[in-house]
DNA sequence: CCAAGATTGTTAGGGTACGAACAATTTCCT
DNA sequence: AGGAAATTGTTCGTACCCTAACAATCTTGG
C-alpha cells in the first residue's frame, strides 16, 4: 500500500475518516509491508525464474519441500508450505500429470499418502534451485547481511506469535 | 517453511542434495519468512476479523484503498494493493454486486473508471477498520515499537529494490 | 471387541489471481 | 490534422486457494 501516495498522506486521510479514533499506524505499516513485500517477491520470482519451467510459486514450494524431505506425507507438505490440504490436492494433481511427483498410499496407515519426486522432478530441482537462490540473493541485495538476518528474525517472531495464538 | 523441521535440519538436507554447490541460506531464510509471515497474518486476519463481514483479504484491501482515496481510478487501486488489474476487475464486480462500491466512467478520460464506496460500504469500513487495526496491533505485539518500525523499513527496502528492478 | 470419536485426503463450489489478447480511448509525432 | 503508438479496463483461459462436507481409515474407552 505504498504506491502513489505517501505514508503521511494516507495516515492523515484515515484519521479524518475515523474522526479521532486512535489508530496504531506503526502496526498498520508493518502488516501492509509484509504483504507488499510478499507479493512483489513472489511475482518477481515467478516471472524471472519459475516461468521458464512452467511452475507456479505454489508448485515450486511443493516441489522444494518434497525434494528436501521425500518421501513425505501430504499433511506435512501443506503445513510446511503454509496452505490448506485442499489446495495441495490440486497442485499435486497438476505436478503428477507433468510427471514431476508420484503419490503412493502409506503401507502402515491407509489414510496417509506419501509423495516422492520422479527422476524428472529431481533433475528439475537440481537445475532450478541454484537459480532460485541466486535470485533470492538479488532480492535482498539492498540489505546488509545483518539486516537480512534481522528481517528473518523479526518475521519469525510475528509468525510465531500467530501460531501460538492459534493453539 | 518452518513447520515440522528446524532450519538447521533443512539446510543440511539441501546442502546434501546439491552436493557442495554454494547456497546463501540467509537470503533463503529471509524470503521464506516473508511468505510464512504473510500467509500467517493473512489467514489470521481473514479468520478473526474479516470472516464476519464476508470480505476476503483482497476485497478488504480494495475497500480500504477506495475508502481512503475515493473517488479513485482502478489502476491506482491495483497499484496500491499490489495485484493485477485483471484481478481487480473480478473483485470490483463482486463488491459491486454486494452494493459496497460503484463504478463510473471518468468524464475527462474515457478509458478510466472511477470507484466510490456506497453508504453501505462506508458504514462497513467505519465499523471494520478499527477492529482490523486492533488485530494488527495484536499481531506485532511480540515486537517492540522500534522492532516494528525496523521490520516495516526493511520490507520497504526489499519491495523498493524489486520495483526499481522492474522499471 | 467394538462403537464413538478423531484424522486424513479428496471433492464441490465460490472467489481470487495471473498473463495475454482485445476494443475503446487518448497522446504523440510529423 | 491524422495515423501510429501507448494506455486503460475487460474478457478469457488456466491455476490456485479456501471452507465445508465427505468417505475411508485409525484410535480409544468401556
Tab-separated table of C-alpha atoms (C1' of nucleotides) in Angstrom:
chain	number	residue	atom	x	y	z
A	1	UNK	CA	0.000	0.000	0.000
A	2	UNK	CA	2.841	2.408	-0.717
A	3	UNK	CA	2.308	3.134	-4.370
A	4	UNK	CA	1.129	6.536	-5.432
A	5	UNK	CA	0.508	8.059	-2.030
A	6	UNK	CA	2.945	8.717	0.766
A	7	UNK	CA	2.510	7.193	4.182
A	8	UNK	CA	1.841	10.538	5.813
A	9	UNK	CA	-0.840	11.430	3.292
A	10	UNK	CA	-2.565	8.120	3.894
A	11	UNK	CA	-2.447	8.461	7.678
A	12	UNK	CA	-3.950	11.917	7.525
A	13	UNK	CA	-6.789	10.639	5.356
A	14	UNK	CA	-7.555	7.712	7.614
A	15	UNK	CA	-7.529	9.876	10.723
A	16	UNK	CA	-10.020	12.174	9.088
A	17	UNK	CA	-12.291	9.304	8.031
A	18	UNK	CA	-12.457	7.996	11.561
A	19	UNK	CA	-12.726	11.370	13.238
A	20	UNK	CA	-10.361	10.926	16.118
A	21	UNK	CA	-10.481	7.217	16.813
A	22	UNK	CA	-6.974	6.188	17.856
A	23	UNK	CA	-5.215	4.105	15.225
A	24	UNK	CA	-1.791	2.475	15.508
A	25	UNK	CA	-0.168	3.278	12.191
A	26	UNK	CA	3.085	1.578	13.069
A	27	UNK	CA	1.295	-1.751	13.226
A	28	UNK	CA	-0.571	-0.999	10.015
A	29	UNK	CA	2.636	-0.087	8.211
A	30	UNK	CA	4.334	-3.302	9.294
A	31	UNK	CA	1.436	-5.507	8.251
A	32	UNK	CA	0.983	-3.701	4.947
A	33	UNK	CA	4.651	-4.020	4.129
A	34	UNK	CA	4.686	-7.734	4.824
A	35	UNK	CA	2.117	-8.059	2.057
A	36	UNK	CA	3.577	-5.702	-0.443
A	37	UNK	CA	6.900	-7.435	0.075
A	38	UNK	CA	5.498	-10.931	-0.249
A	39	UNK	CA	3.569	-10.073	-3.395
A	40	UNK	CA	6.494	-8.292	-5.007
A	41	UNK	CA	8.934	-11.094	-4.217
A	42	UNK	CA	6.560	-13.773	-5.404
A	43	UNK	CA	5.721	-12.077	-8.684
A	44	UNK	CA	9.371	-11.346	-9.343
A	45	UNK	CA	10.498	-14.905	-8.742
A	46	UNK	CA	7.642	-16.269	-10.825
A	47	UNK	CA	8.500	-14.027	-13.732
A	48	UNK	CA	12.279	-14.322	-13.690
A	49	UNK	CA	12.998	-17.858	-12.550
A	50	UNK	CA	9.893	-20.015	-12.458
A	51	UNK	CA	8.189	-19.027	-15.710
A	52	UNK	CA	10.638	-20.906	-17.906
A	53	UNK	CA	9.999	-24.177	-16.091
A	54	UNK	CA	6.228	-23.754	-16.091
A	55	UNK	CA	5.998	-23.945	-12.305
A	56	UNK	CA	3.788	-21.621	-10.298
A	57	UNK	CA	5.030	-20.317	-6.972
A	58	UNK	CA	2.982	-22.828	-5.030
A	59	UNK	CA	4.022	-25.673	-7.270
A	60	UNK	CA	7.665	-24.742	-6.690
A	61	UNK	CA	7.196	-24.664	-2.928
A	62	UNK	CA	5.645	-28.123	-3.050
A	63	UNK	CA	8.466	-29.406	-5.236
A	64	UNK	CA	11.027	-27.910	-2.888
A	65	UNK	CA	9.550	-29.463	0.247
A	66	UNK	CA	9.239	-32.854	-1.414
A	67	UNK	CA	12.755	-32.607	-2.833
A	68	UNK	CA	14.233	-31.938	0.585
A	69	UNK	CA	12.209	-34.419	2.617
A	70	UNK	CA	10.927	-37.201	0.329
A	71	UNK	CA	9.171	-39.472	0.954
A	72	UNK	CA	6.852	-37.063	2.716
A	73	UNK	CA	3.221	-37.147	3.827
A	74	UNK	CA	0.890	-34.660	2.188
A	75	UNK	CA	-0.211	-33.185	5.521
A	76	UNK	CA	3.411	-32.231	6.206
A	77	UNK	CA	3.776	-30.593	2.794
A	78	UNK	CA	0.710	-28.473	3.422
A	79	UNK	CA	1.926	-27.498	6.854
A	80	UNK	CA	5.448	-26.623	5.686
A	81	UNK	CA	4.157	-24.705	2.695
A	82	UNK	CA	1.516	-22.845	4.648
A	83	UNK	CA	-1.531	-23.713	2.556
A	84	UNK	CA	-4.578	-25.927	3.013
A	85	UNK	CA	-4.690	-29.615	2.222
A	86	UNK	CA	-7.405	-28.954	-0.348
A	87	UNK	CA	-5.055	-26.637	-2.236
A	88	UNK	CA	-2.337	-29.226	-2.065
A	89	UNK	CA	-4.548	-31.895	-3.624
A	90	UNK	CA	-4.981	-29.748	-6.736
A	91	UNK	CA	-1.331	-28.803	-7.015
A	92	UNK	CA	-0.212	-32.411	-6.562
A	93	UNK	CA	-2.596	-33.499	-9.312
A	94	UNK	CA	-1.035	-30.928	-11.619
A	95	UNK	CA	2.510	-31.957	-10.719
A	96	UNK	CA	1.646	-35.629	-11.094
A	97	UNK	CA	0.231	-35.002	-14.571
A	98	UNK	CA	3.529	-33.368	-15.528
A	99	UNK	CA	5.408	-36.355	-14.181
A	100	UNK	CA	7.307	-34.445	-11.507
A	101	UNK	CA	5.935	-36.305	-8.466
A	102	UNK	CA	4.263	-39.587	-7.546
A	103	UNK	CA	1.578	-40.379	-4.964
A	104	UNK	CA	1.531	-43.629	-3.065
A	105	UNK	CA	-0.573	-44.913	-0.187
A	106	UNK	CA	1.204	-45.471	3.087
A	107	UNK	CA	1.621	-49.135	3.981
A	108	UNK	CA	1.325	-48.503	7.712
A	109	UNK	CA	-1.579	-46.029	7.719
A	110	UNK	CA	-4.179	-46.268	4.983
A	111	UNK	CA	-5.230	-42.649	5.444
A	112	UNK	CA	-1.848	-41.226	4.511
A	113	UNK	CA	-0.443	-40.509	1.069
A	114	UNK	CA	3.306	-40.381	0.508
A	115	UNK	CA	4.792	-38.142	-2.151
A	116	UNK	CA	8.102	-38.554	-3.969
A	117	UNK	CA	9.848	-36.800	-6.856
A	118	UNK	CA	10.299	-38.604	-10.127
A	119	UNK	CA	13.774	-38.599	-11.702
A	120	UNK	CA	12.481	-35.859	-13.946
A	121	UNK	CA	11.347	-33.858	-10.934
A	122	UNK	CA	14.671	-34.283	-9.161
A	123	UNK	CA	16.535	-33.176	-12.238
A	124	UNK	CA	14.347	-30.092	-12.458
A	125	UNK	CA	15.037	-29.085	-8.863
A	126	UNK	CA	18.774	-29.613	-9.101
A	127	UNK	CA	18.752	-27.267	-12.032
A	128	UNK	CA	16.195	-24.800	-10.689
A	129	UNK	CA	17.076	-24.276	-7.052
A	130	UNK	CA	20.502	-22.692	-7.604
A	131	UNK	CA	18.893	-20.210	-9.989
A	132	UNK	CA	16.141	-19.575	-7.494
A	133	UNK	CA	18.632	-18.967	-4.717
A	134	UNK	CA	20.657	-16.605	-6.894
A	135	UNK	CA	17.533	-14.501	-7.358
A	136	UNK	CA	16.827	-14.604	-3.629
A	137	UNK	CA	20.285	-13.155	-3.092
A	138	UNK	CA	19.489	-10.452	-5.630
A	139	UNK	CA	16.244	-9.654	-3.829
A	140	UNK	CA	17.923	-8.941	-0.505
A	141	UNK	CA	20.939	-7.265	-2.098
A	142	UNK	CA	19.689	-3.889	-0.883
A	143	UNK	CA	20.138	-5.112	2.701
A	144	UNK	CA	23.301	-5.839	4.613
A	145	UNK	CA	23.901	-9.335	5.889
A	146	UNK	CA	22.895	-8.208	9.366
A	147	UNK	CA	19.740	-6.550	8.118
A	148	UNK	CA	18.781	-9.676	6.199
A	149	UNK	CA	19.182	-11.737	9.338
A	150	UNK	CA	17.217	-9.207	11.374
A	151	UNK	CA	14.410	-9.244	8.825
A	152	UNK	CA	14.149	-13.026	9.028
A	153	UNK	CA	14.207	-12.931	12.817
A	154	UNK	CA	11.503	-10.293	13.145
A	155	UNK	CA	9.246	-12.092	10.692
A	156	UNK	CA	9.778	-15.327	12.550
A	157	UNK	CA	8.664	-13.622	15.764
A	158	UNK	CA	5.471	-12.413	14.105
A	159	UNK	CA	4.699	-15.835	12.670
A	160	UNK	CA	5.445	-17.489	15.982
A	161	UNK	CA	3.114	-15.113	17.788
A	162	UNK	CA	0.301	-16.092	15.443
A	163	UNK	CA	0.953	-19.811	15.643
A	164	UNK	CA	0.927	-19.641	19.430
A	165	UNK	CA	-2.302	-17.658	19.229
A	166	UNK	CA	-3.966	-20.397	17.155
A	167	UNK	CA	-3.070	-23.141	19.596
B	1	UNK	CA	8.638	-23.226	5.519
B	2	UNK	CA	9.408	-23.621	9.191
B	3	UNK	CA	6.776	-26.087	10.257
B	4	UNK	CA	7.812	-29.530	11.341
B	5	UNK	CA	11.504	-29.252	10.583
B	6	UNK	CA	14.067	-26.902	12.025
B	7	UNK	CA	16.028	-24.509	9.882
B	8	UNK	CA	19.292	-26.295	10.513
B	9	UNK	CA	17.854	-29.650	9.558
B	10	UNK	CA	16.545	-28.201	6.331
B	11	UNK	CA	19.839	-26.532	5.440
B	12	UNK	CA	21.739	-29.767	5.991
B	13	UNK	CA	19.349	-31.619	3.707
B	14	UNK	CA	19.597	-29.042	0.942
B	15	UNK	CA	23.376	-28.969	1.084
B	16	UNK	CA	23.420	-32.717	0.709
B	17	UNK	CA	21.021	-32.637	-2.250
B	18	UNK	CA	23.198	-30.187	-4.123
B	19	UNK	CA	26.466	-31.781	-3.160
B	20	UNK	CA	28.539	-28.740	-2.383
B	21	UNK	CA	27.033	-26.045	-4.553
B	22	UNK	CA	27.229	-22.815	-2.571
B	23	UNK	CA	23.826	-21.675	-1.347
B	24	UNK	CA	23.086	-18.446	0.517
B	25	UNK	CA	20.808	-19.607	3.308
B	26	UNK	CA	20.490	-16.160	4.813
B	27	UNK	CA	18.733	-14.947	1.687
B	28	UNK	CA	16.586	-18.072	1.590
B	29	UNK	CA	15.600	-17.666	5.227
B	30	UNK	CA	14.568	-14.048	4.692
B	31	UNK	CA	12.497	-14.804	1.597
B	32	UNK	CA	10.874	-17.843	3.178
B	33	UNK	CA	9.954	-15.897	6.266
B	34	UNK	CA	8.356	-13.123	4.284
B	35	UNK	CA	5.984	-15.737	2.923
B	36	UNK	CA	5.303	-17.633	6.061
B	37	UNK	CA	4.637	-14.322	7.770
B	38	UNK	CA	2.383	-13.006	5.044
B	39	UNK	CA	0.375	-16.225	4.902
B	40	UNK	CA	0.018	-16.459	8.661
B	41	UNK	CA	-1.017	-12.824	9.017
B	42	UNK	CA	-3.470	-13.018	6.162
B	43	UNK	CA	-5.140	-16.199	7.338
B	44	UNK	CA	-5.370	-14.881	10.857
B	45	UNK	CA	-6.953	-11.588	9.847
B	46	UNK	CA	-9.353	-13.330	7.487
B	47	UNK	CA	-10.485	-15.721	10.182
B	48	UNK	CA	-10.726	-13.350	13.118
B	49	UNK	CA	-11.842	-10.041	11.649
B	50	UNK	CA	-12.911	-10.349	8.023
B	51	UNK	CA	-14.933	-13.559	8.112
B	52	UNK	CA	-17.940	-11.986	9.822
B	53	UNK	CA	-18.280	-9.316	7.129
B	54	UNK	CA	-17.849	-11.763	4.263
B	55	UNK	CA	-14.846	-9.920	2.844
B	56	UNK	CA	-11.770	-11.712	1.556
B	57	UNK	CA	-8.362	-10.232	2.220
B	58	UNK	CA	-8.126	-8.739	-1.256
B	59	UNK	CA	-11.661	-7.389	-1.101
B	60	UNK	CA	-10.790	-5.664	2.162
B	61	UNK	CA	-7.646	-4.122	0.699
B	62	UNK	CA	-9.689	-2.771	-2.208
B	63	UNK	CA	-12.322	-1.404	0.152
B	64	UNK	CA	-9.644	0.220	2.283
B	65	UNK	CA	-7.922	1.950	-0.621
B	66	UNK	CA	-11.220	3.203	-2.022
B	67	UNK	CA	-12.377	4.319	1.426
B	68	UNK	CA	-9.277	6.419	1.952
B	69	UNK	CA	-8.972	7.913	-1.517
B	70	UNK	CA	-12.376	7.896	-3.228
B	71	UNK	CA	-13.089	8.716	-5.960
B	72	UNK	CA	-10.151	6.665	-7.203
B	73	UNK	CA	-9.133	5.216	-10.567
B	74	UNK	CA	-8.958	1.442	-10.815
B	75	UNK	CA	-5.346	1.491	-11.998
B	76	UNK	CA	-4.380	3.224	-8.738
B	77	UNK	CA	-6.243	0.656	-6.654
B	78	UNK	CA	-4.375	-2.164	-8.360
B	79	UNK	CA	-1.058	-0.410	-7.903
B	80	UNK	CA	-1.647	0.413	-4.230
B	81	UNK	CA	-2.941	-3.045	-3.476
B	82	UNK	CA	-0.173	-4.820	-5.361
B	83	UNK	CA	-2.287	-7.010	-7.627
B	84	UNK	CA	-3.054	-7.083	-11.339
B	85	UNK	CA	-5.815	-5.106	-12.984
B	86	UNK	CA	-7.394	-8.354	-14.147
B	87	UNK	CA	-7.731	-9.467	-10.539
B	88	UNK	CA	-9.175	-6.114	-9.595
B	89	UNK	CA	-11.898	-6.353	-12.226
B	90	UNK	CA	-13.184	-9.536	-10.627
B	91	UNK	CA	-13.022	-8.224	-7.082
B	92	UNK	CA	-14.780	-4.978	-8.052
B	93	UNK	CA	-17.540	-6.963	-9.729
B	94	UNK	CA	-18.020	-8.922	-6.514
B	95	UNK	CA	-18.022	-5.792	-4.365
B	96	UNK	CA	-20.407	-4.027	-6.728
B	97	UNK	CA	-22.827	-6.979	-6.581
B	98	UNK	CA	-22.788	-6.670	-2.777
B	99	UNK	CA	-23.504	-2.964	-3.065
B	100	UNK	CA	-20.299	-1.837	-1.370
B	101	UNK	CA	-18.824	0.129	-4.308
B	102	UNK	CA	-19.898	1.835	-7.543
B	103	UNK	CA	-18.106	2.126	-10.888
B	104	UNK	CA	-18.408	5.204	-13.067
B	105	UNK	CA	-16.670	6.318	-16.242
B	106	UNK	CA	-14.362	9.294	-15.981
B	107	UNK	CA	-15.710	12.431	-17.673
B	108	UNK	CA	-12.260	13.675	-18.646
B	109	UNK	CA	-10.698	10.401	-19.844
B	110	UNK	CA	-12.967	7.775	-21.366
B	111	UNK	CA	-10.521	4.982	-20.633
B	112	UNK	CA	-10.654	5.435	-16.877
B	113	UNK	CA	-13.137	4.055	-14.393
B	114	UNK	CA	-13.697	5.803	-11.062
B	115	UNK	CA	-14.664	3.830	-7.986
B	116	UNK	CA	-16.538	5.066	-4.922
B	117	UNK	CA	-17.955	3.465	-1.794
B	118	UNK	CA	-21.690	3.291	-1.326
B	119	UNK	CA	-23.116	4.453	2.009
B	120	UNK	CA	-23.329	0.818	2.938
B	121	UNK	CA	-19.654	0.358	2.049
B	122	UNK	CA	-18.606	3.382	4.079
B	123	UNK	CA	-20.552	2.177	7.068
B	124	UNK	CA	-18.866	-1.192	6.809
B	125	UNK	CA	-15.375	0.309	6.780
B	126	UNK	CA	-16.025	2.656	9.697
B	127	UNK	CA	-17.053	-0.352	11.670
B	128	UNK	CA	-14.434	-2.767	10.347
B	129	UNK	CA	-11.184	-0.826	10.224
B	130	UNK	CA	-10.837	-0.188	13.960
B	131	UNK	CA	-11.284	-3.919	14.560
B	132	UNK	CA	-8.785	-4.672	11.833
B	133	UNK	CA	-6.241	-2.282	13.290
B	134	UNK	CA	-6.711	-3.741	16.766
B	135	UNK	CA	-5.775	-7.125	15.352
B	136	UNK	CA	-2.772	-5.653	13.561
B	137	UNK	CA	-1.580	-4.358	16.915
B	138	UNK	CA	-2.049	-7.824	18.367
B	139	UNK	CA	-0.042	-9.334	15.523
B	140	UNK	CA	3.036	-7.206	16.169
B	141	UNK	CA	2.638	-7.349	19.941
B	142	UNK	CA	5.646	-9.655	20.170
B	143	UNK	CA	7.812	-6.863	18.791
B	144	UNK	CA	8.867	-3.609	20.386
B	145	UNK	CA	7.826	-0.352	18.753
B	146	UNK	CA	11.345	0.022	17.358
B	147	UNK	CA	11.382	-3.510	16.001
B	148	UNK	CA	8.027	-2.968	14.335
B	149	UNK	CA	9.350	0.121	12.623
B	150	UNK	CA	12.525	-1.684	11.598
B	151	UNK	CA	10.511	-4.528	10.133
B	152	UNK	CA	8.465	-2.119	8.028
B	153	UNK	CA	11.594	-0.304	6.871
B	154	UNK	CA	13.466	-3.444	5.851
B	155	UNK	CA	10.477	-4.777	3.957
B	156	UNK	CA	10.066	-1.459	2.210
B	157	UNK	CA	13.690	-1.657	1.084
B	158	UNK	CA	13.143	-5.108	-0.387
B	159	UNK	CA	9.989	-4.047	-2.191
B	160	UNK	CA	11.666	-0.904	-3.475
B	161	UNK	CA	14.584	-2.902	-4.802
B	162	UNK	CA	12.194	-5.062	-6.805
B	163	UNK	CA	10.114	-2.184	-8.113
B	164	UNK	CA	13.263	-0.410	-9.301
B	165	UNK	CA	14.395	-3.639	-10.909
B	166	UNK	CA	11.151	-3.841	-12.917
B	167	UNK	CA	11.477	-0.311	-14.245
C	1	DC	C1'	-14.021	-56.367	20.955
C	2	DC	C1'	-16.497	-52.547	19.100
C	3	DA	C1'	-18.942	-48.364	18.667
C	4	DA	C1'	-17.783	-43.342	19.202
C	5	DG	C1'	-14.534	-40.085	18.086
C	6	DA	C1'	-10.514	-38.310	15.648
C	7	DT	C1'	-7.609	-37.876	11.488
C	8	DT	C1'	-6.558	-37.843	6.568
C	9	DG	C1'	-7.012	-36.801	1.564
C	10	DT	C1'	-10.439	-35.739	-1.827
C	11	DT	C1'	-14.394	-33.389	-3.782
C	12	DA	C1'	-17.567	-29.468	-4.580
C	13	DG	C1'	-18.312	-24.688	-5.036
C	14	DG	C1'	-17.179	-19.897	-4.834
C	15	DG	C1'	-13.710	-16.346	-5.107
C	16	DT	C1'	-9.339	-14.740	-6.286
C	17	DA	C1'	-5.015	-14.267	-9.320
C	18	DC	C1'	-2.282	-14.143	-13.360
C	19	DG	C1'	-0.849	-13.236	-18.454
C	20	DA	C1'	-2.401	-12.477	-22.993
C	21	DA	C1'	-5.450	-10.687	-26.251
C	22	DC	C1'	-8.812	-7.136	-27.093
C	23	DA	C1'	-11.588	-2.835	-28.023
C	24	DA	C1'	-12.020	1.830	-26.707
C	25	DT	C1'	-9.731	5.935	-25.957
C	26	DT	C1'	-6.028	9.249	-25.663
C	27	DT	C1'	-1.463	11.003	-26.792
C	28	DC	C1'	2.440	11.667	-29.700
C	29	DC	C1'	4.798	12.832	-33.860
C	30	DT	C1'	5.424	14.982	-38.124
D	1	DA	C1'	-4.786	17.172	-38.792
D	2	DG	C1'	-4.262	12.364	-38.585
D	3	DG	C1'	-2.172	7.871	-38.452
D	4	DA	C1'	0.983	5.307	-35.134
D	5	DA	C1'	1.901	4.223	-30.574
D	6	DA	C1'	0.639	3.994	-25.850
D	7	DT	C1'	-2.737	3.387	-22.035
D	8	DT	C1'	-6.818	1.535	-19.729
D	9	DG	C1'	-10.369	-1.812	-18.170
D	10	DT	C1'	-12.457	-6.093	-19.540
D	11	DT	C1'	-12.622	-10.848	-21.117
D	12	DC	C1'	-10.780	-15.409	-21.499
D	13	DG	C1'	-8.418	-19.489	-20.011
D	14	DT	C1'	-5.835	-21.710	-16.522
D	15	DA	C1'	-4.363	-22.403	-11.973
D	16	DC	C1'	-4.646	-21.581	-7.306
D	17	DC	C1'	-6.902	-21.271	-2.571
D	18	DC	C1'	-10.168	-21.654	0.962
D	19	DT	C1'	-14.177	-23.773	3.739
D	20	DA	C1'	-17.434	-27.342	4.298
D	21	DA	C1'	-18.894	-31.844	3.606
D	22	DC	C1'	-17.475	-36.487	2.792
D	23	DA	C1'	-15.703	-41.390	2.786
D	24	DA	C1'	-12.019	-44.148	4.322
D	25	DT	C1'	-9.168	-45.325	7.981
D	26	DC	C1'	-7.194	-45.412	12.549
D	27	DT	C1'	-7.552	-44.772	17.722
D	28	DT	C1'	-9.725	-45.160	22.043
D	29	DG	C1'	-12.753	-46.084	26.024
D	30	DG	C1'	-15.572	-49.306	28.279
